[in-house]
């Protein structure tokens, strides 16, 4: 339990440290990051869909 709490606290510390970005991004870069995020969610959705289809057989 203590190991889990330490891991959670270290993740929270990292998240606090990097909560505000230190670099400026152009609108093109922001758009590319949004497109990549959508692509990632699409791939994850397809993997979940495929898993459900395969599990039903």
Coordinates of N, CA, C and O in Angstrom, one line a residue:
X1 N 0.8 -1.2 0.0 CA 0.0 0.0 0.0 C 0.9 1.3 0.0 O 0.6 2.2 -0.7
X2 N 1.9 1.2 0.8 CA 2.8 2.4 0.9 C 3.5 2.6 -0.5 O 3.7 3.8 -0.9
X3 N 3.9 1.5 -1.2 CA 4.5 1.7 -2.5 C 3.6 2.3 -3.5 O 4.0 3.2 -4.2
X4 N 2.3 2.0 -3.4 CA 1.3 2.6 -4.3 C 1.1 4.1 -4.0 O 1.1 4.9 -4.9
X5 N 1.1 4.4 -2.7 CA 1.0 5.8 -2.3 C 2.2 6.7 -2.8 O 2.0 7.8 -3.3
X6 N 3.4 6.1 -2.7 CA 4.6 6.8 -3.1 C 4.5 7.0 -4.6 O 4.9 8.0 -5.1
X7 N 4.1 6.0 -5.4 CA 4.0 6.1 -6.8 C 3.0 7.2 -7.2 O 3.2 8.0 -8.1
X8 N 1.8 7.2 -6.6 CA 0.8 8.2 -6.9 C 1.3 9.6 -6.5 O 1.1 10.5 -7.3
X9 N 2.0 9.7 -5.5 CA 2.6 11.1 -5.1 C 3.6 11.5 -6.1 O 3.7 12.7 -6.4
X10 N 4.5 10.6 -6.5 CA 5.5 11.0 -7.5 C 4.8 11.4 -8.9 O 5.3 12.4 -9.5
X11 N 3.8 10.7 -9.3 CA 3.1 11.1 -10.5 C 2.4 12.5 -10.3 O 2.5 13.3 -11.2
X12 N 1.8 12.7 -9.2 CA 1.2 14.0 -8.9 C 2.2 15.2 -8.9 O 2.0 16.2 -9.4
X13 N 3.4 14.9 -8.4 CA 4.5 15.9 -8.3 C 4.9 16.2 -9.8 O 5.1 17.4 -10.1
X14 N 5.1 15.2 -10.6 CA 5.4 15.4 -12.0 C 4.3 16.2 -12.7 O 4.6 17.2 -13.5
X15 N 3.1 15.9 -12.5 CA 2.0 16.6 -13.1 C 2.0 18.1 -12.6 O 1.7 19.0 -13.5
X16 N 2.2 18.3 -11.4 CA 2.3 19.7 -10.9 C 3.4 20.5 -11.6 O 3.3 21.7 -11.9
X17 N 4.6 19.8 -11.7 CA 5.7 20.5 -12.3 C 5.5 20.9 -13.8 O 5.9 22.0 -14.2
X18 N 4.8 20.0 -14.5 CA 4.6 20.3 -15.9 C 3.2 20.7 -16.3 O 2.7 20.6 -17.4
X19 N 2.4 21.3 -15.3 CA 1.0 21.7 -15.5 C 0.9 22.8 -16.5 O 0.0 22.9 -17.3
X20 N 1.9 23.7 -16.5 CA 1.9 24.8 -17.4 C 3.0 24.7 -18.4 O 4.2 24.6 -18.0
X21 N 2.7 24.6 -19.7 CA 3.8 24.4 -20.7 C 4.8 25.6 -20.7 O 4.4 26.8 -20.5
X22 N 6.0 25.3 -20.9 CA 7.1 26.4 -20.9 C 7.4 26.8 -22.3 O 8.2 27.7 -22.5
X23 N 6.9 26.2 -23.3 CA 7.2 26.6 -24.7 C 6.0 27.1 -25.4 O 4.9 26.7 -25.1
X24 N 6.2 28.0 -26.4 CA 5.1 28.5 -27.2 C 4.9 27.6 -28.4 O 5.9 27.1 -29.0
X25 N 3.7 27.3 -28.7 CA 3.3 26.5 -29.9 C 2.6 27.3 -30.9 O 1.7 28.1 -30.5
X26 N 2.9 27.1 -32.1 CA 2.2 27.7 -33.2 C 0.8 27.1 -33.3 O 0.6 25.9 -32.9
X27 N -0.1 27.7 -34.0 CA -1.4 27.1 -34.2 C -1.3 25.8 -35.0 O -2.1 24.9 -34.8
X28 N -0.4 25.8 -35.9 CA -0.2 24.5 -36.7 C 0.2 23.4 -35.8 O -0.3 22.3 -36.0
X29 N 1.1 23.6 -34.9 CA 1.6 22.5 -34.0 C 0.4 22.1 -33.1 O 0.2 20.9 -32.9
X30 N -0.4 23.1 -32.6 CA -1.5 22.7 -31.8 C -2.5 21.9 -32.6 O -3.1 20.9 -32.1
X31 N -2.8 22.3 -33.8 CA -3.7 21.5 -34.7 C -3.2 20.1 -34.9 O -4.0 19.1 -34.9
X32 N -1.9 20.0 -35.2 CA -1.3 18.6 -35.4 C -1.5 17.8 -34.1 O -1.7 16.6 -34.2
X33 N -1.2 18.4 -32.9 CA -1.4 17.6 -31.7 C -2.8 17.2 -31.5 O -3.1 16.0 -31.0
X34 N -3.8 18.0 -31.8 CA -5.2 17.6 -31.7 C -5.5 16.5 -32.7 O -6.2 15.5 -32.4
X35 N -5.0 16.6 -33.9 CA -5.2 15.5 -34.9 C -4.6 14.2 -34.4 O -5.2 13.2 -34.6
X36 N -3.4 14.3 -33.9 CA -2.8 13.1 -33.3 C -3.6 12.5 -32.2 O -3.7 11.2 -32.1
X37 N -4.1 13.3 -31.3 CA -5.0 12.9 -30.2 C -6.2 12.2 -30.7 O -6.6 11.1 -30.3
X38 N -6.9 12.8 -31.7 CA -8.1 12.2 -32.3 C -7.7 10.8 -33.0 O -8.5 9.9 -32.9
X39 N -6.6 10.8 -33.7 CA -6.2 9.5 -34.3 C -5.9 8.4 -33.2 O -6.3 7.3 -33.4
X40 N -5.3 8.8 -32.1 CA -5.0 7.9 -31.1 C -6.3 7.3 -30.5 O -6.5 6.1 -30.3
X41 N -7.3 8.2 -30.2 CA -8.6 7.8 -29.7 C -9.3 6.9 -30.7 O -10.0 6.0 -30.3
X42 N -9.2 7.2 -31.9 CA -9.8 6.4 -33.0 C -9.2 5.0 -32.9 O -9.9 4.0 -33.0
X43 N -7.9 4.9 -32.9 CA -7.2 3.6 -32.8 C -7.6 2.8 -31.6 O -7.9 1.6 -31.7
X44 N -7.7 3.5 -30.4 CA -8.1 2.8 -29.2 C -9.5 2.3 -29.3 O -9.8 1.2 -28.9
X45 N -10.4 3.1 -29.9 CA -11.8 2.7 -30.1 C -11.9 1.5 -31.0 O -12.7 0.6 -30.7
X46 N -11.1 1.5 -32.0 CA -11.1 0.3 -32.9 C -10.6 -0.9 -32.3 O -11.1 -2.0 -32.5
X47 N -9.6 -0.8 -31.4 CA -9.1 -1.9 -30.7 C -10.1 -2.5 -29.7 O -10.3 -3.7 -29.6
X48 N -10.8 -1.6 -29.0 CA -11.8 -2.0 -28.1 C -13.0 -2.7 -28.8 O -13.5 -3.7 -28.4
X49 N -13.4 -2.1 -30.0 CA -14.4 -2.7 -30.8 C -14.0 -4.1 -31.3 O -14.8 -5.0 -31.2
X50 N -12.8 -4.2 -31.7 CA -12.3 -5.5 -32.2 C -12.3 -6.5 -31.1 O -12.7 -7.7 -31.2
X51 N -11.9 -6.1 -29.9 CA -11.9 -7.0 -28.7 C -13.3 -7.5 -28.4 O -13.5 -8.7 -28.1
X52 N -14.3 -6.6 -28.4 CA -15.6 -6.9 -28.1 C -16.2 -7.9 -29.1 O -16.8 -8.9 -28.8
X53 N -15.9 -7.7 -30.4 CA -16.3 -8.5 -31.5 C -15.7 -9.9 -31.3 O -16.4 -11.0 -31.5
X54 N -14.4 -10.0 -31.0 CA -13.7 -11.3 -30.9 C -14.2 -12.0 -29.6 O -14.2 -13.2 -29.6
X55 N -14.5 -11.3 -28.6 CA -14.9 -11.9 -27.3 C -16.3 -12.5 -27.4 O -16.6 -13.5 -26.7
X56 N -17.1 -12.0 -28.3 CA -18.5 -12.5 -28.5 C -18.5 -13.8 -29.2 O -19.5 -14.6 -29.1
X57 N -17.5 -14.2 -30.0 CA -17.4 -15.4 -30.8 C -17.2 -16.6 -29.9 O -16.7 -16.7 -28.9

